[in-house]
The first five atom37 places (N, CA, C, CB, O) and aatype in JSON, in Angstrom:
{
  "aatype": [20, 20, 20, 20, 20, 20, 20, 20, 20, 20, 20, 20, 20, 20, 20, 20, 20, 20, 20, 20, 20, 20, 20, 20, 20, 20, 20, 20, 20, 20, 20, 20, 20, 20, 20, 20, 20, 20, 20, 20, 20, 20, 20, 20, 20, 20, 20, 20, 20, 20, 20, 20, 20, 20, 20, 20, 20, 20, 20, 20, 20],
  "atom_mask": [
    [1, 1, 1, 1, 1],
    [1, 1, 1, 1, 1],
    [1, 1, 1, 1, 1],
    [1, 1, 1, 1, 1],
    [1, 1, 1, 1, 1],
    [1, 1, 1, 1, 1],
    [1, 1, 1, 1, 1],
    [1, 1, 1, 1, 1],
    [1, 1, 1, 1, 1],
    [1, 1, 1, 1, 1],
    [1, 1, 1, 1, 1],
    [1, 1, 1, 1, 1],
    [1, 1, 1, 1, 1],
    [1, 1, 1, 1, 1],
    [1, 1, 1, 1, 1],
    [1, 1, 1, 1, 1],
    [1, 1, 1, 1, 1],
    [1, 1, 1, 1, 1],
    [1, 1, 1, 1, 1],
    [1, 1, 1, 1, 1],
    [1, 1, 1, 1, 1],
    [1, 1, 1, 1, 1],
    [1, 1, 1, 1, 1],
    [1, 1, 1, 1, 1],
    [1, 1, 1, 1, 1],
    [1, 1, 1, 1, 1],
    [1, 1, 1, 1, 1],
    [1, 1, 1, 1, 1],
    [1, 1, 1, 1, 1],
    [1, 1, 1, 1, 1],
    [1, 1, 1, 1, 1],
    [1, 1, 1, 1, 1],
    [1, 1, 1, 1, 1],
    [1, 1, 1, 1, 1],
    [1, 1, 1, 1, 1],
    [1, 1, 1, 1, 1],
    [1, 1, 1, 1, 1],
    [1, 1, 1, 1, 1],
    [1, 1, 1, 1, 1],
    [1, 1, 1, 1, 1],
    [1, 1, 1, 1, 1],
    [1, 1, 1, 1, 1],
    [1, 1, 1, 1, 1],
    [1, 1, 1, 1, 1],
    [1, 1, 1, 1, 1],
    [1, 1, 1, 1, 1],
    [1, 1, 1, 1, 1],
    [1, 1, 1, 1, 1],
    [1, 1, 1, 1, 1],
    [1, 1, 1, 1, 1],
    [1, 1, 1, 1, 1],
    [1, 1, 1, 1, 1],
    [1, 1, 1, 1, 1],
    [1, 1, 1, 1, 1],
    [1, 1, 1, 1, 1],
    [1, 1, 1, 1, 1],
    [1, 1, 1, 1, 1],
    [1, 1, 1, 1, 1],
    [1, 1, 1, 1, 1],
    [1, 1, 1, 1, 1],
    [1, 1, 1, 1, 1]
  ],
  "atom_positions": [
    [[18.08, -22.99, -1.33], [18.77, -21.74, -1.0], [18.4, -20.64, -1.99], [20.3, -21.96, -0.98], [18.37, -19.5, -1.54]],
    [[18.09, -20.85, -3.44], [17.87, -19.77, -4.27], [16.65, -19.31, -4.32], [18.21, -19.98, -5.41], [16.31, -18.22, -4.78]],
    [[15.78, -20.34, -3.72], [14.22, -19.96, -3.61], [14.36, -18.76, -2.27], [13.05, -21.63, -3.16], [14.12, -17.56, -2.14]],
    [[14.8, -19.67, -1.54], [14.7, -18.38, -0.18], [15.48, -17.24, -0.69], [15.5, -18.85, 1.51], [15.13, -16.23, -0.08]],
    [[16.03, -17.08, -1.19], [16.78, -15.8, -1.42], [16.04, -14.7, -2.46], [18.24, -16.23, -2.03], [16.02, -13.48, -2.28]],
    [[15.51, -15.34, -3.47], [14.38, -15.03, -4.15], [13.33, -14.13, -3.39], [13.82, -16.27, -4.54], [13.14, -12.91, -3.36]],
    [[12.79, -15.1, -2.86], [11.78, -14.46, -1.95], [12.29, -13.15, -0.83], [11.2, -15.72, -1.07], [11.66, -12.16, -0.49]],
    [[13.82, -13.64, -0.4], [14.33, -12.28, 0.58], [14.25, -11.44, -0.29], [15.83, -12.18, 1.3], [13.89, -10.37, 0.21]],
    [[14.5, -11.34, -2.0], [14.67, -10.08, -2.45], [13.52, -9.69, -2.8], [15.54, -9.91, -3.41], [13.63, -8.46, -2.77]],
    [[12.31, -9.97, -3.16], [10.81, -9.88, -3.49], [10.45, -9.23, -2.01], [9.95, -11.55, -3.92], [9.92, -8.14, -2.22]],
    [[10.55, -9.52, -0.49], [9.73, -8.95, 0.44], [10.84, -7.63, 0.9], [9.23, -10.16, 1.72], [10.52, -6.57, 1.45]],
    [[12.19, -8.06, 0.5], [12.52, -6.56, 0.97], [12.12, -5.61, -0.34], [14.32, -6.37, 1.43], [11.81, -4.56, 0.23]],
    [[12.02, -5.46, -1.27], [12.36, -5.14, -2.3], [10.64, -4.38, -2.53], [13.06, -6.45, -3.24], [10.34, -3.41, -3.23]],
    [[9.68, -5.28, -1.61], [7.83, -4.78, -1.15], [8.04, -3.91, -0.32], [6.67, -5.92, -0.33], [7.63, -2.76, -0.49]],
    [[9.06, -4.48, 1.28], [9.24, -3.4, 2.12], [9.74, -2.04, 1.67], [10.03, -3.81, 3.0], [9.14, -1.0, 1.99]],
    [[10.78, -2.05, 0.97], [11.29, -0.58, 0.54], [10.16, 0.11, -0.33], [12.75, -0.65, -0.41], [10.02, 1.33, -0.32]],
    [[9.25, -0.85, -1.17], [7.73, 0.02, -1.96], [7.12, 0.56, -0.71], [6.31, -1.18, -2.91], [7.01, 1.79, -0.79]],
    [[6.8, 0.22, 0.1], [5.86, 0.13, 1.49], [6.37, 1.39, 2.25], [6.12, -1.43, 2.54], [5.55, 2.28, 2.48]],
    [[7.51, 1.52, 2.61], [8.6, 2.47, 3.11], [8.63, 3.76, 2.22], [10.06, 1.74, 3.08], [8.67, 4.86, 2.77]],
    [[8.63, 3.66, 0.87], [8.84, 5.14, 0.23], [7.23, 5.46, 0.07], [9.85, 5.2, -1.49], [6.65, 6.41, -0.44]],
    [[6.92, 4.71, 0.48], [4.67, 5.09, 0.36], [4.74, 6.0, 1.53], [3.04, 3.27, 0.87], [4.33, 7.16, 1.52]],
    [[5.4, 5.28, 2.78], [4.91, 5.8, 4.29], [5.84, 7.49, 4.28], [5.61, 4.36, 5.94], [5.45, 8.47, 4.91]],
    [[6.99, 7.47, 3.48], [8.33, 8.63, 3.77], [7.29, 9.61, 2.84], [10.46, 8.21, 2.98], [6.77, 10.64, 3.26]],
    [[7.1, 9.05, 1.48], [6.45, 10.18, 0.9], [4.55, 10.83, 1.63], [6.41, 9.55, -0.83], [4.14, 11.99, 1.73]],
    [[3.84, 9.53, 1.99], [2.72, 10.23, 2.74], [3.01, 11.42, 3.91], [1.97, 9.1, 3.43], [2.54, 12.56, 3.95]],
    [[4.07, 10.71, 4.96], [4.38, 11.65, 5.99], [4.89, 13.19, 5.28], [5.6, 10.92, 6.96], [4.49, 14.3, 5.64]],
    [[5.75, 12.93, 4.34], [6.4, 14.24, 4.05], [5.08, 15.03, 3.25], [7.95, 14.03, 3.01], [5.36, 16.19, 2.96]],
    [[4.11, 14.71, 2.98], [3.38, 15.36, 1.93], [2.26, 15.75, 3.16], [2.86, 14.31, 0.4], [1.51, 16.72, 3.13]],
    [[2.34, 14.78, 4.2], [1.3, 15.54, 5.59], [2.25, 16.38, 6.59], [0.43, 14.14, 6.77], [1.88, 16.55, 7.75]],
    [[3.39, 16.87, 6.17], [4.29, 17.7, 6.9], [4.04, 18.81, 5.8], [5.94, 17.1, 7.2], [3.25, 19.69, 6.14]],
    [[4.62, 18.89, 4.48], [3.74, 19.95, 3.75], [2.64, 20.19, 3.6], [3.83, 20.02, 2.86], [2.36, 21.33, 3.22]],
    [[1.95, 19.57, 3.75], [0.14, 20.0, 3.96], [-0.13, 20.47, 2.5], [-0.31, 21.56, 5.3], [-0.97, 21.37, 2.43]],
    [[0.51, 19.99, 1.08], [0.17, 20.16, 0.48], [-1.54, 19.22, -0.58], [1.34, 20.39, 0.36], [-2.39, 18.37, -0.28]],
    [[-1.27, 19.96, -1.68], [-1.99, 18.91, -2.38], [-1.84, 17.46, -2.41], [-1.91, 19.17, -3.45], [-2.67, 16.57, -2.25]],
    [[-0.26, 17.43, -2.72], [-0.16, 15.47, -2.3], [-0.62, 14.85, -1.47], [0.94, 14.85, -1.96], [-1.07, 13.73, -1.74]],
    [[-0.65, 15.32, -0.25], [-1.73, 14.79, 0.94], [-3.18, 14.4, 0.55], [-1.95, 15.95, 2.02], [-3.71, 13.32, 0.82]],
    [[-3.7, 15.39, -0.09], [-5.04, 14.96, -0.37], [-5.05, 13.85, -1.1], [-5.78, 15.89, -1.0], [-5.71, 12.86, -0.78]],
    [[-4.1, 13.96, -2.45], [-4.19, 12.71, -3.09], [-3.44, 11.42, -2.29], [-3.59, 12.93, -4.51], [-4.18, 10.44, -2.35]],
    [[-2.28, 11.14, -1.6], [-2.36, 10.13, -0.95], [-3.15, 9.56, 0.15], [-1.57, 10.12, -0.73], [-3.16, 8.39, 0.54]],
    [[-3.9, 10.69, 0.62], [-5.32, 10.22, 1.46], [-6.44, 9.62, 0.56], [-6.06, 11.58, 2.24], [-7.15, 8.67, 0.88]],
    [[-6.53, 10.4, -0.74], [-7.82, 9.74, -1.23], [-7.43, 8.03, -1.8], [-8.5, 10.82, -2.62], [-8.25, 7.12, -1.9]],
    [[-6.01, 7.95, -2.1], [-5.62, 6.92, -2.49], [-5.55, 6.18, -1.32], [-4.57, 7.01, -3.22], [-5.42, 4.99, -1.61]],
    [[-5.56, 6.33, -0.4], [-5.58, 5.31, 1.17], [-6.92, 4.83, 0.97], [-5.42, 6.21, 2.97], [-7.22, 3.74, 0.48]],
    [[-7.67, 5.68, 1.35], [-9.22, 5.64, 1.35], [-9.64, 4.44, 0.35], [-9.9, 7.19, 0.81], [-10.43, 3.51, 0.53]],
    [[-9.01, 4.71, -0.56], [-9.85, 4.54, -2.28], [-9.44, 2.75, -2.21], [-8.74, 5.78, -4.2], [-10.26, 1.9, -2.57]],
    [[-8.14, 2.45, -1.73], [-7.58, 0.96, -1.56], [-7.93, 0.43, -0.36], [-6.1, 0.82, -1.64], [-7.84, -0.79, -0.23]],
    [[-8.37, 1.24, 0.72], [-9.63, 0.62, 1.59], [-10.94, -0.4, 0.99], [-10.36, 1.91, 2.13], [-11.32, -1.57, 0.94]],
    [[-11.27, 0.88, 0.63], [-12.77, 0.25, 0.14], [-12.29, -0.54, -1.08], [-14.11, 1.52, -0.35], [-13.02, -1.52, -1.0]],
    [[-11.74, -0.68, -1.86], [-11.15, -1.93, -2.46], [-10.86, -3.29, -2.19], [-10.3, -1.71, -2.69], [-11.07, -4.35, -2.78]],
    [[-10.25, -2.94, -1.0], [-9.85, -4.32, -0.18], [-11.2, -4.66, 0.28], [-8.68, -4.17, 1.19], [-11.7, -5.73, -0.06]],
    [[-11.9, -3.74, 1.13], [-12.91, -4.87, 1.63], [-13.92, -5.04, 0.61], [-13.66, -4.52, 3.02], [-14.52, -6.12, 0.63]],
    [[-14.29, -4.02, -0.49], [-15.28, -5.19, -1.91], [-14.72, -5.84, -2.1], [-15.73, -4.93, -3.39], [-15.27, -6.85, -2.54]],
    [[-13.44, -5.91, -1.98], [-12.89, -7.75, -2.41], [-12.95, -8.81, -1.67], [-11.48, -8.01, -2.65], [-13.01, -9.98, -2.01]],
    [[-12.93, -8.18, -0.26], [-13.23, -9.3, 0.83], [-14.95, -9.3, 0.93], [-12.41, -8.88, 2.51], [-15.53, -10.36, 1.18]],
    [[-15.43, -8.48, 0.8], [-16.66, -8.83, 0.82], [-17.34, -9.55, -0.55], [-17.28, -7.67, 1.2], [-18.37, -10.19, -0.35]],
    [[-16.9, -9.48, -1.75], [-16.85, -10.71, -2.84], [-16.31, -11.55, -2.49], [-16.33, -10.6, -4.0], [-16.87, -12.34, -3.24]],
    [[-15.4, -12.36, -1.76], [-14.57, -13.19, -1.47], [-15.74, -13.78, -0.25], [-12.96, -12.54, -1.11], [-16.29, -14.84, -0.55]],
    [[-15.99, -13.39, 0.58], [-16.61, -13.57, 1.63], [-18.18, -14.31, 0.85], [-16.64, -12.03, 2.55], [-18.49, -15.5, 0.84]],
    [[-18.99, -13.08, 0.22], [-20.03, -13.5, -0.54], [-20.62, -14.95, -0.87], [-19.74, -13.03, -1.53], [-19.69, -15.24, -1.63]],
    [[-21.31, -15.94, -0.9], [-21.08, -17.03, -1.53], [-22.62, -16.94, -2.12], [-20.53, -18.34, -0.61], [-23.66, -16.52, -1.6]],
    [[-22.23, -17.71, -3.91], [-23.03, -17.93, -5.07], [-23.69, -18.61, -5.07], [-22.67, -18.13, -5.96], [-24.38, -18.8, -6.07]]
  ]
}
């Protein structure tokens, strides 16, 4: 029981990180300000992150 509960508070606790990412991107592409650019380049930037990692991961030595 304390493990699962553990873990409920670890994935909600990701969801609400995940959630103030998506409230603050939208609101910063409703201002059309500078933050937009930077949370776009930071989208972008953890794209191509993920897949050099999957493509190292993928890779074999």
């Amino acid at each position: 029981m304390r493990d699962t509960r553990h873990l409920f508070i670890f994935s909600s606790s990701f969801l609400a990180g995940i959630s103030t990412d998506i409230s603050g991107f939208l609101s910063s592409i409703y201002c059309g300000s500078l933050n937009f650019d930077v949370s776009l380049k930071r989208i972008l930037f953890t794209k191509k992150f993920i897949s050099i990692k999957s493509k190292i991961a993928v890779t074999p030595y």
